[in-house]
Tab-separated table of C-alpha atoms and ligand atoms in Angstrom:
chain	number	residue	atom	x	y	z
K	1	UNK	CA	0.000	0.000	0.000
K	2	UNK	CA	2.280	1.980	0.710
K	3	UNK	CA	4.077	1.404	-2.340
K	4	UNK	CA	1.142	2.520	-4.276
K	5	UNK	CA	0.831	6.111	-2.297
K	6	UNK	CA	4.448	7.065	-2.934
K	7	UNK	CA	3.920	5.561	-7.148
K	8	UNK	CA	1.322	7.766	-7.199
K	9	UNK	CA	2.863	10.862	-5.316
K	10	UNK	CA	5.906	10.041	-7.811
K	11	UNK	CA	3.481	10.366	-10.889
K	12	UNK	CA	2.302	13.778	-9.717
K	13	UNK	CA	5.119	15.344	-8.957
K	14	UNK	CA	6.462	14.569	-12.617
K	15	UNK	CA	3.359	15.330	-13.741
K	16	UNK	CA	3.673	18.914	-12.129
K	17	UNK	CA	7.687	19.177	-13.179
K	18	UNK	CA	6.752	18.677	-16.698
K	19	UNK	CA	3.692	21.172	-17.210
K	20	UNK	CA	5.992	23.724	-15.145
K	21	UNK	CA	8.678	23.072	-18.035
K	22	UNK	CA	6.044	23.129	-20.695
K	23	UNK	CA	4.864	26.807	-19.994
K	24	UNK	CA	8.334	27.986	-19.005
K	25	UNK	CA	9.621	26.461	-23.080
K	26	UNK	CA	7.316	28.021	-24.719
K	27	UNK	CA	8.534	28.189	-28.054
K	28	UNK	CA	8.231	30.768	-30.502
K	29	UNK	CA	9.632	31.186	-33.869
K	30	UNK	CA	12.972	32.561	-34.746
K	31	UNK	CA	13.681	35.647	-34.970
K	32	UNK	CA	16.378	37.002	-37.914
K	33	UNK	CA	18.455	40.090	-37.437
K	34	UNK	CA	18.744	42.540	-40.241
K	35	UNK	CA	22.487	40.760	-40.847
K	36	UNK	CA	20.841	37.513	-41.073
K	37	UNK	CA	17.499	38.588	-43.120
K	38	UNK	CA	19.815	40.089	-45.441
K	39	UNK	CA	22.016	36.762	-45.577
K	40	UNK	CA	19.238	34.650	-45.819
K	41	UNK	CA	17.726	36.994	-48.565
K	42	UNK	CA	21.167	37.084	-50.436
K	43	UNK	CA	20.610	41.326	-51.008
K	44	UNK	CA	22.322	43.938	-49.220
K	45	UNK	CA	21.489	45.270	-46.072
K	46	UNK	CA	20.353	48.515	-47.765
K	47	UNK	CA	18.273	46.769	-50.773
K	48	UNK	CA	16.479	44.883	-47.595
K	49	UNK	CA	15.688	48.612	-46.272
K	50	UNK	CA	14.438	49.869	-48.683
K	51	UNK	CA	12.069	47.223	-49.394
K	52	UNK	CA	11.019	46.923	-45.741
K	53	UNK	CA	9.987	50.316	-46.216
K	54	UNK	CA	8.481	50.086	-49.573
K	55	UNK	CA	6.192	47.066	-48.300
K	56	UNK	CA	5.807	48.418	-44.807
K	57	UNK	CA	6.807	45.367	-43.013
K	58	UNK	CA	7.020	46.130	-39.641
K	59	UNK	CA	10.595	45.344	-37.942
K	60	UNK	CA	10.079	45.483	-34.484
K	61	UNK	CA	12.539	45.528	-31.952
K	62	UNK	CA	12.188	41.861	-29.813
K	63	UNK	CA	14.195	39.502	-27.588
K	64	UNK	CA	17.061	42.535	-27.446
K	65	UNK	CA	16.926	43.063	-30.899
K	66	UNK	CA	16.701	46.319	-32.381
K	67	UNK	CA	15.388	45.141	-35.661
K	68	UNK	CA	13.802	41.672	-36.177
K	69	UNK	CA	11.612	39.326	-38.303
K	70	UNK	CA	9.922	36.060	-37.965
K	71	UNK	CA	11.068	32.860	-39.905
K	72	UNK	CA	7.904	33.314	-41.079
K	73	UNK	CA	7.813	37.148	-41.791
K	74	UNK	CA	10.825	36.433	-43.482
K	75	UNK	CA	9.017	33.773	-46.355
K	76	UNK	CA	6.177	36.441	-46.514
K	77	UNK	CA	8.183	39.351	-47.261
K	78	UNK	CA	10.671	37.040	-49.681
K	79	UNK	CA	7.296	36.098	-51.671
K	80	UNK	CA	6.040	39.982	-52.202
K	81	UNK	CA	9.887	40.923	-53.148
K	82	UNK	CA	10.266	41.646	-56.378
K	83	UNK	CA	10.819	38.587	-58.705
K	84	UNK	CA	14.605	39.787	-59.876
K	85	UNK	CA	15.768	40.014	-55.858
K	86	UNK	CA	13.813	36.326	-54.839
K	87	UNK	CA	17.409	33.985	-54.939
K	88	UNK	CA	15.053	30.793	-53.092
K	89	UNK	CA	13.181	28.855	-55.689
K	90	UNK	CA	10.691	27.070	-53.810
K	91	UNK	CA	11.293	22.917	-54.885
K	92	UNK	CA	9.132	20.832	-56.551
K	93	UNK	CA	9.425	17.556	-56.768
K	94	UNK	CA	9.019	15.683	-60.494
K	95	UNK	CA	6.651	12.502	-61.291
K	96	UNK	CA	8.984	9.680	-60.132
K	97	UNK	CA	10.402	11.736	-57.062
K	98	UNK	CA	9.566	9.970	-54.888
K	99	UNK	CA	9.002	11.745	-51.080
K	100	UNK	CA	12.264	10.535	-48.996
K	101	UNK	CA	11.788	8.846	-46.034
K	102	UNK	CA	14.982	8.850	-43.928
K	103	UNK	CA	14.847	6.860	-40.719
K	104	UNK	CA	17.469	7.568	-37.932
K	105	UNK	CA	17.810	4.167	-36.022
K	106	UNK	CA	20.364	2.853	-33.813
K	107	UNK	CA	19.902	0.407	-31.141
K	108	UNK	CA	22.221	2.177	-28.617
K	109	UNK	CA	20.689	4.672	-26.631
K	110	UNK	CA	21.561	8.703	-26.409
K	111	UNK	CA	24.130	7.994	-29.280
K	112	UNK	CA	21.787	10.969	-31.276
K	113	UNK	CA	19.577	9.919	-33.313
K	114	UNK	CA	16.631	12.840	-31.735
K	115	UNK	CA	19.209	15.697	-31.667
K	116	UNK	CA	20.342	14.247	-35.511
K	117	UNK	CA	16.621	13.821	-36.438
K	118	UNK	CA	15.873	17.927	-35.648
K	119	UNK	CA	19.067	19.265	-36.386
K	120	UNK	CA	18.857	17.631	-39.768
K	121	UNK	CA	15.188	18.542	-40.923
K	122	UNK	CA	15.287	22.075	-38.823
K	123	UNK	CA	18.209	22.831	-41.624
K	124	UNK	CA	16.593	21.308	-44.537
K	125	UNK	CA	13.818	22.881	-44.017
K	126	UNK	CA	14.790	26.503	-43.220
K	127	UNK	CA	18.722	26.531	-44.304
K	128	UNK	CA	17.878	25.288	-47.974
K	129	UNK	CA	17.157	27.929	-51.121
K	130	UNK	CA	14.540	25.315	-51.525
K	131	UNK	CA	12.323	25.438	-49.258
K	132	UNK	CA	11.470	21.973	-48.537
K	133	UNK	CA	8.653	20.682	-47.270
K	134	UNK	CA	9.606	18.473	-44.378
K	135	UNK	CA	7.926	16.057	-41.822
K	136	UNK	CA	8.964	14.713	-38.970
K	137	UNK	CA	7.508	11.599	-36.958
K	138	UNK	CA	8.785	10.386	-33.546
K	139	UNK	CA	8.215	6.866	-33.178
K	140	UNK	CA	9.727	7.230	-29.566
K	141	UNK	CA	7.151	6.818	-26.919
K	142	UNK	CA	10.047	8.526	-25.148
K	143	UNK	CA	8.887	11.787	-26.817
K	144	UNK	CA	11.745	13.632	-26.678
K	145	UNK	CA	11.663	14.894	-30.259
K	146	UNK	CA	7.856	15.909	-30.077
K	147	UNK	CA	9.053	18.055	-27.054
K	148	UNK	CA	11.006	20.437	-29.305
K	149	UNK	CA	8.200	21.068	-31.985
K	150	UNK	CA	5.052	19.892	-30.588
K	151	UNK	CA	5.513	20.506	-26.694
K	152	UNK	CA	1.712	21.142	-26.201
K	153	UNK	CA	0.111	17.805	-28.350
K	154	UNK	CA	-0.859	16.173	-24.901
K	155	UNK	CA	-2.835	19.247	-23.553
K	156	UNK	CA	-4.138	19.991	-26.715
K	157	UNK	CA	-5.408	16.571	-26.821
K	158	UNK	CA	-3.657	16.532	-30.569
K	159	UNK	CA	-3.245	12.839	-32.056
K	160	UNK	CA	-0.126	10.890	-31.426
K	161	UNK	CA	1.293	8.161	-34.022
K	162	UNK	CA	0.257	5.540	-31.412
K	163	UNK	CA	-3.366	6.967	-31.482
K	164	UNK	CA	-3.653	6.750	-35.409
K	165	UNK	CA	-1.645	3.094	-35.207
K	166	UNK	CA	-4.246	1.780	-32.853
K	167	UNK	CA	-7.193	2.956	-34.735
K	168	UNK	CA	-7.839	5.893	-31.471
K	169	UNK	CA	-9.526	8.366	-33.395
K	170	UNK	CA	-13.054	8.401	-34.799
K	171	UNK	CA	-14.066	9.853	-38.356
K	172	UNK	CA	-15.788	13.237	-38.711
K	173	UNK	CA	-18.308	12.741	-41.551
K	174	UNK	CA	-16.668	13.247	-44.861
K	175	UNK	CA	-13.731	12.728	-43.220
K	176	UNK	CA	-11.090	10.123	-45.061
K	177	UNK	CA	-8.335	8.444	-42.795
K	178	UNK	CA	-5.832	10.267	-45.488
K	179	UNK	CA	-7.200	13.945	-44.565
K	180	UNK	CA	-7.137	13.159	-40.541
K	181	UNK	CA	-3.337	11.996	-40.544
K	182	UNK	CA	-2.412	15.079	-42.894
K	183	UNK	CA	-4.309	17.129	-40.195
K	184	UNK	CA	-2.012	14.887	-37.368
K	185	UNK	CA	1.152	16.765	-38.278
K	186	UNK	CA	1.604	19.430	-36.496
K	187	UNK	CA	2.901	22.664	-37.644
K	188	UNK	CA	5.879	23.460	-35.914
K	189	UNK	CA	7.949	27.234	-35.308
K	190	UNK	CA	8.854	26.510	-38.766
K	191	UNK	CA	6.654	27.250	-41.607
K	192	UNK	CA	7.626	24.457	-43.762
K	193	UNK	CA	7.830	21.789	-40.651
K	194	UNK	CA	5.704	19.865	-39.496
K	195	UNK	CA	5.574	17.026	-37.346
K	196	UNK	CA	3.838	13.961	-36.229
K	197	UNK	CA	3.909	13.772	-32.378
K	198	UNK	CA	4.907	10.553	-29.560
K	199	UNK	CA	2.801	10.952	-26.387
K	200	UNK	CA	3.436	9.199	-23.392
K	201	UNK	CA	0.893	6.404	-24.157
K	202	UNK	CA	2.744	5.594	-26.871
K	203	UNK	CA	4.868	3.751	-24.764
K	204	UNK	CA	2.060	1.136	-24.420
K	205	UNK	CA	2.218	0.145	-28.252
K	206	UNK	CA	4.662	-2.593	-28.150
K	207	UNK	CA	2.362	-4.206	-25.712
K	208	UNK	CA	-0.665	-3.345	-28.275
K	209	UNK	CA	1.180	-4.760	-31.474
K	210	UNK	CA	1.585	-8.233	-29.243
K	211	UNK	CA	-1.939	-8.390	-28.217
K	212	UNK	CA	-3.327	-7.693	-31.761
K	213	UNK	CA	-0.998	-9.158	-34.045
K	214	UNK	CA	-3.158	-11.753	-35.447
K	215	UNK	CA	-5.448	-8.579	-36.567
K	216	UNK	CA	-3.065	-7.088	-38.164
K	217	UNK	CA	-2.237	-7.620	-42.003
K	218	UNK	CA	0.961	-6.547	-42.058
K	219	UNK	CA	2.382	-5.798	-38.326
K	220	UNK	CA	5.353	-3.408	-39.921
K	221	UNK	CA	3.127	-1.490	-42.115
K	222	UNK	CA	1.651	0.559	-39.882
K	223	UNK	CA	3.555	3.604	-40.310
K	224	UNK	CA	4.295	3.131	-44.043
K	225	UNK	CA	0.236	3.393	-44.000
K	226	UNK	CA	0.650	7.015	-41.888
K	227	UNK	CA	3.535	7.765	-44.902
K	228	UNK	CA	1.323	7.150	-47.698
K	229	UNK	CA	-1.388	9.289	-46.650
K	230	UNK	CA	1.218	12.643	-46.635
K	231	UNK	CA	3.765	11.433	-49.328
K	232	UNK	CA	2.344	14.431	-51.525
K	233	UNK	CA	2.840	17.143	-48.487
K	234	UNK	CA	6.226	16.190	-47.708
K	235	UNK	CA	9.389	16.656	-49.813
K	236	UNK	CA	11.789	14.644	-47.191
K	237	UNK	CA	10.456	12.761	-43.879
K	238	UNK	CA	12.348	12.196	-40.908
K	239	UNK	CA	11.773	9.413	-38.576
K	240	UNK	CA	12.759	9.590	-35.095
K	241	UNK	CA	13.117	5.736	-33.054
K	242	UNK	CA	13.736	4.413	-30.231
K	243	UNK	CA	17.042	3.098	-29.185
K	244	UNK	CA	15.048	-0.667	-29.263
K	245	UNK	CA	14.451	-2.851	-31.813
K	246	UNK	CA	10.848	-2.787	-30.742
K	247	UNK	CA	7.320	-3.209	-33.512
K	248	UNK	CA	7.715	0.742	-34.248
K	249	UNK	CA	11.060	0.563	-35.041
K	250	UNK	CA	10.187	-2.635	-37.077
K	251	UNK	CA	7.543	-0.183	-38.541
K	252	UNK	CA	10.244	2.980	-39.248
K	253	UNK	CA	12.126	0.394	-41.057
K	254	UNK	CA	9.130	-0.891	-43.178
K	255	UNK	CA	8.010	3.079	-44.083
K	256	UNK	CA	11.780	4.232	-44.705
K	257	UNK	CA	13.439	4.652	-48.072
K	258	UNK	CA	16.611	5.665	-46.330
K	259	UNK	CA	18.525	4.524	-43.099
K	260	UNK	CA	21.174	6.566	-41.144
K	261	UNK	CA	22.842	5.165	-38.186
K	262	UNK	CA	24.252	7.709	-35.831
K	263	UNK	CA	26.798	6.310	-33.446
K	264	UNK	CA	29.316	8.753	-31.227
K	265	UNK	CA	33.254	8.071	-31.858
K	266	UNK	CA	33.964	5.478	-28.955
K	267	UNK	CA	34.922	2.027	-28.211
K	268	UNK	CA	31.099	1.279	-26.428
K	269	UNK	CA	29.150	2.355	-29.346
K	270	UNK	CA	31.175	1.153	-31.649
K	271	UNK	CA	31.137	-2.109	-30.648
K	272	UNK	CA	27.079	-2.073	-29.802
K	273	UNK	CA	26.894	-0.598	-33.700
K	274	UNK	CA	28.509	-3.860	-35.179
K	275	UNK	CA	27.117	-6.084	-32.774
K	276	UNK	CA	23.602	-4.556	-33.428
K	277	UNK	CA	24.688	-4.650	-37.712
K	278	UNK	CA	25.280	-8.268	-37.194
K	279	UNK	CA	21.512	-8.703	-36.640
K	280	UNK	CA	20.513	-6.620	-39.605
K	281	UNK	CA	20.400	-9.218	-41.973
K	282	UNK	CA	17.609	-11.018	-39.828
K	283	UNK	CA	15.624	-7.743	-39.540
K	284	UNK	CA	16.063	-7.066	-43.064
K	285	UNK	CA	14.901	-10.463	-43.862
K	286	UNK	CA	11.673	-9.931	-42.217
K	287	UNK	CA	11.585	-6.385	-43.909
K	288	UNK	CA	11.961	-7.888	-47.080
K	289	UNK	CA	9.410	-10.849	-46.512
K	290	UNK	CA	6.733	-8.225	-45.678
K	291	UNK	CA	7.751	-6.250	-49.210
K	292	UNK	CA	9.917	-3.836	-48.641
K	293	UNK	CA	11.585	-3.009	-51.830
K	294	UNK	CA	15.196	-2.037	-50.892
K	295	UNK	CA	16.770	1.231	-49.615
K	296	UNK	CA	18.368	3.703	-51.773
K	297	UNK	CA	20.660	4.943	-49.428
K	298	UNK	CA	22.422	3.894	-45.896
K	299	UNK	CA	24.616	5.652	-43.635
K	300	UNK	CA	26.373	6.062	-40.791
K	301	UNK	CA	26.914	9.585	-38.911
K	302	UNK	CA	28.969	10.009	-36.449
K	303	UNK	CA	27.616	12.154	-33.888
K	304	UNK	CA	28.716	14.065	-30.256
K	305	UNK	CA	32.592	14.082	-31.796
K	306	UNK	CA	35.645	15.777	-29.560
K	307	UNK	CA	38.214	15.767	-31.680
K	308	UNK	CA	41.406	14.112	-30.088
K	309	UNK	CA	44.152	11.799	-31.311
K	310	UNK	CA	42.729	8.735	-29.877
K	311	UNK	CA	38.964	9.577	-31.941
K	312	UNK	CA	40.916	10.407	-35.193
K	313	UNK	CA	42.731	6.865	-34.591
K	314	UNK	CA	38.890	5.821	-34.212
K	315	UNK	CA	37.574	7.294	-37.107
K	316	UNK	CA	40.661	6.214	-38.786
K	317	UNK	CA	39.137	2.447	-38.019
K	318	UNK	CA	35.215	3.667	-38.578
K	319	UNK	CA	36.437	5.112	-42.775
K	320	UNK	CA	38.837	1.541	-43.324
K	321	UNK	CA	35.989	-0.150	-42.310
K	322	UNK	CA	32.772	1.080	-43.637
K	323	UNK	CA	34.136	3.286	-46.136
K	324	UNK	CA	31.930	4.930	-48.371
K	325	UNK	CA	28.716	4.376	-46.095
K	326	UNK	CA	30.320	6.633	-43.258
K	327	UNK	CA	29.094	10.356	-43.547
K	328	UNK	CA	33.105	12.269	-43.739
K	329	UNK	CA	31.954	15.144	-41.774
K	330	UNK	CA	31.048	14.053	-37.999
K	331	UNK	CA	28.448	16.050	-36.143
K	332	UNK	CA	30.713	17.678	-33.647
K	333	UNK	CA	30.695	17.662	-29.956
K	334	UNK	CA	29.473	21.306	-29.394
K	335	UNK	CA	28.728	23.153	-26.497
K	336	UNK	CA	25.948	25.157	-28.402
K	337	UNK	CA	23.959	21.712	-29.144
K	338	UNK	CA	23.785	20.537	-26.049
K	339	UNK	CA	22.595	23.791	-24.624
K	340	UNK	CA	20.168	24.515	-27.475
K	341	UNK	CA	19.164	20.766	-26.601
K	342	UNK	CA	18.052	21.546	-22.947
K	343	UNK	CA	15.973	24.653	-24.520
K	344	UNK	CA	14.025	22.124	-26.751
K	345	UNK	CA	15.908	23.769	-29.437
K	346	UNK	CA	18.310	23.341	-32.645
K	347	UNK	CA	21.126	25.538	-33.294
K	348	UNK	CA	18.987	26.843	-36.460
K	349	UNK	CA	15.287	27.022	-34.700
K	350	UNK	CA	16.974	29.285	-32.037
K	351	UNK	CA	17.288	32.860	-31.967
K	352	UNK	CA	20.421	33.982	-31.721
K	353	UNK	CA	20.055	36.990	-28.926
K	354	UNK	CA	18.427	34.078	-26.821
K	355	UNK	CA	21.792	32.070	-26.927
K	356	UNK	CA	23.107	32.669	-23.343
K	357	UNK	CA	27.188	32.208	-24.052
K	358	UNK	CA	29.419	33.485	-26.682
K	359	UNK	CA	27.859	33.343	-30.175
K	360	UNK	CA	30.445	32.275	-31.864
K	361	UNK	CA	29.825	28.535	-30.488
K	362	UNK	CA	26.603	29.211	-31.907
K	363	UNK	CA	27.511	30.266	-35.204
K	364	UNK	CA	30.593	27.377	-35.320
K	365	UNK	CA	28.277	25.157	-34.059
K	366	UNK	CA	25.619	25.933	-37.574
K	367	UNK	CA	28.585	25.861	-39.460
K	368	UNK	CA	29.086	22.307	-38.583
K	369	UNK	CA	25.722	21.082	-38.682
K	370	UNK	CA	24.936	22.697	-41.946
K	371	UNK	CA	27.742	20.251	-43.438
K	372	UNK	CA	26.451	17.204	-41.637
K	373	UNK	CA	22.848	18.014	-43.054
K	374	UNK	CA	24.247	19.019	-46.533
K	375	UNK	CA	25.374	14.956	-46.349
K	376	UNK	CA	21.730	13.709	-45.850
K	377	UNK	CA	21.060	16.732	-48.573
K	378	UNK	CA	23.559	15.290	-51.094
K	379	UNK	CA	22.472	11.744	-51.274
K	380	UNK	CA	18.490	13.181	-51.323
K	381	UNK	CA	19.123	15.053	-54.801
K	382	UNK	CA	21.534	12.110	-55.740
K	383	UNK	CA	18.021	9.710	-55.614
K	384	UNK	CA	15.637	12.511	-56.967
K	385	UNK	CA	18.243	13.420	-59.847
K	386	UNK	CA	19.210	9.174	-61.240
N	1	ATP	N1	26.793	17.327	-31.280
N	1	ATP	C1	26.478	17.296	-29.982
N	1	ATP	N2	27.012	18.194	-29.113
N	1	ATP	C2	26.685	18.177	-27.817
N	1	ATP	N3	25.827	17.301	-27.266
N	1	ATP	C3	25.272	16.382	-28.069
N	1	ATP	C4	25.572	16.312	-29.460
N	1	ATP	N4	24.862	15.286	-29.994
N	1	ATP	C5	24.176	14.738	-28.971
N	1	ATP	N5	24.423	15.388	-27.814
N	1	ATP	C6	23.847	15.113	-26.496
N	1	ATP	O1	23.688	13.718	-26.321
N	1	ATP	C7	22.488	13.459	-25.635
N	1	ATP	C8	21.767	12.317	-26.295
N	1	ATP	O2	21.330	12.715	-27.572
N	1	ATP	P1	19.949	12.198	-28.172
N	1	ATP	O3	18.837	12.383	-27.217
N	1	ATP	O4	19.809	12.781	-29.509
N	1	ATP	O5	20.264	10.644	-28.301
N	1	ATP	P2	19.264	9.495	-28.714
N	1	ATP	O6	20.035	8.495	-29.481
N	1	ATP	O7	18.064	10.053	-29.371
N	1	ATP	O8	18.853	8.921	-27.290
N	1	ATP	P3	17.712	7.803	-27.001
N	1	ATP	O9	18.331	6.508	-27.393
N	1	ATP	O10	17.457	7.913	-25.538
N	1	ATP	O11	16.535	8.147	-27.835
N	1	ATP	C9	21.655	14.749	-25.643
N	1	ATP	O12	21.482	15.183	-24.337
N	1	ATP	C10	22.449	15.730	-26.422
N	1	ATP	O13	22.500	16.989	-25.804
N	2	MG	MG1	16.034	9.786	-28.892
């Protein structure tokens, strides 16, 4: 009994600690400088004048700054510049581009694979010229990627990917299951974002996939299903696992056209990377049996990297070994990351006058994840341009 009292005092007291953190994270957009409008814009600070002035945008002075604009202010006035100054040419993808469905997987925990997963689409969705339209599902009942874009799905009583799995939801008239998942995603601080939310009772679903597996036609193609509904919405989609090899991450497998393995530079995950690799041919085989046609690219990324002699000596290992399915440029150890982390942020969702420490980590810090993305960039055109 008393057991139970203290459980349940437990619960409540997390319960408490977490909607505290909610409301203090509130997330808003970022916000641009006139430096980095102008960057992002590709004119000169004083073309960018005087066409703030000309289409009487209103650059208010927020967070410190004397002149800013929303991400999304920023698209808006970019679309009503005139058509010789707009340098971004929004992307659109060709019959037989197929929507690219990248899974991050490894079964190692806190080797990455969320911080990888919103670094990644945060950039190629807001860093690009293109514009791309990207999606983001967290297969995680963990929900640690839904906290950075969708903190406020559980009060909002928004639908989870275990909800739509399950069958939790109930048709409006006229309603198709295809319309309700688009309407699932989320939009997220970025205009072209959007993202699928985990809530905490996903973290019943492996327990549901055992108990209804005999209902189920195909027990991995559960997500793929979620995937086909928005493959016309989404440019690239980025699926966040857990560190198991549990029915979702079955599933993530099943829906992906792309696998990359993150994995930090050291002995421990190293070895758990080929140990876990030396089961892939028995998860593939099941993949496979169930239909899945093949992946057109796989890669690993090393991630949290201090450069040091012993790592190089590592990675010296890591390139002999795997070669050309190692990413070249590691995502770097960076101070900026992990503090943008604990503010449910990326390094390019965040605005910079809210960066507490020097911004120069900051800005090295973009630098370096820019590259890492541009990887996961490259091999997407290289399988929308064959
Ligand atoms: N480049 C980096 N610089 C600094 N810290 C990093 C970097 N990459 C990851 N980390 C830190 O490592 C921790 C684990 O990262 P993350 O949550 O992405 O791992 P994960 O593989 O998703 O974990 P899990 O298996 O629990 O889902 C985070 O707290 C993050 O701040
Ligand atoms: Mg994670």
């Amino acid at each position: 009994m008393k057991t139970t009292e203290e459980i349940n005092q437990l619960k409540e007291r997390a319960d408490q600690y977490i909607s505290n953190r909610n409301a203090f994270y509130q997330k808003d957009e970022r916000l641009y400088t006139r430096q980095e409008a102008a960057d992002y814009l590709k004119i000169s600070n004083k073309t960018l004048d005087v066409h703030v002035k000309a289409l009487g945008f209103d650059v208010k002075a927020r967070e410190g700054m004397q002149w800013s604009m929303s991400i999304s202010e920023l698209y808006d006035f970019e679309s009503k510049l005139p058509a010789n100054l707009r340098k971004h040419e929004k992307f659109e993808r060709q019959p037989g581009q197929k929507c690219q469905v990248i899974m991050m997987q490894n079964q190692k925990g806190g080797v990455g694979k969320t911080v990888t997963s919103a670094t990644v689409a945060s950039c190629l969705s807001a860093e690009f010229p293109e514009q791309l339209r990207v999606g983001l599902i967290d297969l995680d009942g963990q929900s640690t990627l839904s906290m950075y874009y969708a903190v406020n799905a559980h009060r909002d009583g928004e639908f989870s990917v275990g909800d739509i799995v399950r069958g939790n939801y109930e048709l409006d008239e006229g309603e198709t299951y295809d319309q309700l998942v688009k309407d699932a995603f989320l939009q997220t601080t970025i205009p072209n974002l959007r993202i699928l939310p985990a809530l905490q009772s996903d973290r019943s679903l492996e327990s549901w996939f055992h108990l209804n597996l005999s209902k189920l036609d195909n027990p991995y193609g559960q997500v793929k299903k979620i995937v086909d509904a928005v493959e016309d919405d989404f440019d690239v989609i980025i699926i966040d696992t857990p560190p198991s090899l549990s029915f979702m991450t079955y599933n993530g497998y099943f829906a992906a056209t792309s696998v990359v393995f993150p994995l930090a530079a050291n002995e421990n995950d190293i070895d758990a990377t080929c140990n876990y690799f030396a089961n892939l041919p028995d998860v593939w085989a099941l993949l496979e049996g169930a239909g899945h046609q093949g992946y057109d690219f796989m890669r690993l990324l090393v991630t949290n990297y201090r450069q040091t002699t012993s790592n190089t000596a590592l990675m010296n290992q890591l390139t002999r070994t795997f070669s050309e399915w190692l990413y070249s440029t590691q995502f770097k150890h960076s101070e900026a990351v992990q503090l943008c982390t604990s503010m449910m942020s990326t390094v390019f969702d965040l605005t910079a006058s809210e960066y507490p420490k020097t911004k120069k980590t900051l800005s090295d810090a973009r630098v370096n994840a820019y590259e890492v993305a541009s990887q996961v960039y490259r091999d997407v055109y290289n399988v929308w341009d064959k």
